[in-house]
Amino acid sequence: MRVGILSFRPLDKPISYEEGRLRTAVRELGYKPKVLRAANCELYFDKAGLTLYYLGKKFPSLDVVIPRVSILNNVDLQSSVVRQLELVGMPVLNKYDAIVRAKNKLKTLQILSHYGIPIPKTVVIGSRDDLKSAIDRVGGAPVILKYPFGSLGSGVVIAESYRAALSTLDLLWSSAVTQIMLVQEYVKESKGKDTRVFVVGGKVVASMQRSAKKGEFRSNAALGGSGKSIEISDEYKDIAIKSAELLGLEMAGVDIITTNNGPAVLEVNCNPGFEELEEATRVDVAKAIVERAVELPVA
Ligand SMILES: Nc1ncnc2c1ncn2[C@@H]1O[C@H](COP(=O)(O)OP(=O)(O)O)[C@@H](O)[C@H]1O
Ligand SMILES: [Mg+2]
């Protein structure tokens, strides 16, 4: 079997830790890895149908592709490459529809809320006039402002007061293409901790508790957060598995925060990193992903 690992990193950058680990796992499982660069893909359309080219030739025939859609500034283009792979008949992990849902925190929360998954109280606003009532609705300041397309903690802000929230909103929107913001209840009692649950093929593969570094409320590793291995309860497992399933993700990193009323899902990552997770838990996450990928039915 030939397993493609599609990297979305710029051509002048080496492949990521995760991409390297996936390549190793493919080899260790006795399959043939092929690392490809999305930047070398060309989407071609004409009236006879569409074609995918790679470095000027037809995209290689592979049994499955694991796309690592990571960069955020061009989700549309990136996800279209994944869609084109599906349309030319290649199984992918994860699929286009699921990626589009998960890359957008608004879409994610809408689906999770509809199906009864616990989430923090959240209001979506598109006008500064609605900020005051939104903050009141989620329980007052301090409050979390979240950009729908953020990642690695970079689109998440805490505002201690309405005044701080309003001026932050104005600043964030002054350079934004679309004026949209999630206003979310601040889960103070979590004290900068949350749980990352890694789901592959409807099963929990590994999980860790993440703690923000001192002076920070966001637990992301990119912001200095640290992870440690933990055993999670069946309730947390069920929530993570159900969240991944509702979004249609074969692979998902589900962020769950613990509130005074129990667990609440913050977001579901469709292309979660797993360097910290493998380090903290010693679980071979890459192997679990590849094992699932090769099981996927031909599209
Ligand atoms: N409502 C909240 N209350 C408290 N902390 C939060 C809340 N939302 C996010 N955080 C913290 O910020 C981190 C990043 O938020 P998240 O929604 O996962 O966005 P990102 O995609 O940037 O990781 C979380 O892991 C958590 O530590
Ligand atoms: Mg997160």
PDB file of C-alpha atoms and ligand atoms in Angstrom, residues 196 210 220 255 267 269, ligand 2:
ATOM      1  CA  ARG A 196      -6.695  17.368  24.957  1.00  0.00           C
ATOM      2  CA  ARG A 210      -2.535  20.787  29.494  1.00  0.00           C
ATOM      3  CA  ASN A 220      -1.557  25.803  24.076  1.00  0.00           C
ATOM      4  CA  ASP A 255     -10.171  20.374  23.659  1.00  0.00           C
ATOM      5  CA  GLU A 267     -12.995  23.239  19.961  1.00  0.00           C
ATOM      6  CA  ASN A 269      -9.026  20.333  15.834  1.00  0.00           C
TER       7      ASN A 269
HETATM    8 MG    MG B   2      -7.224  24.602  21.065  1.00  0.00          MG
END
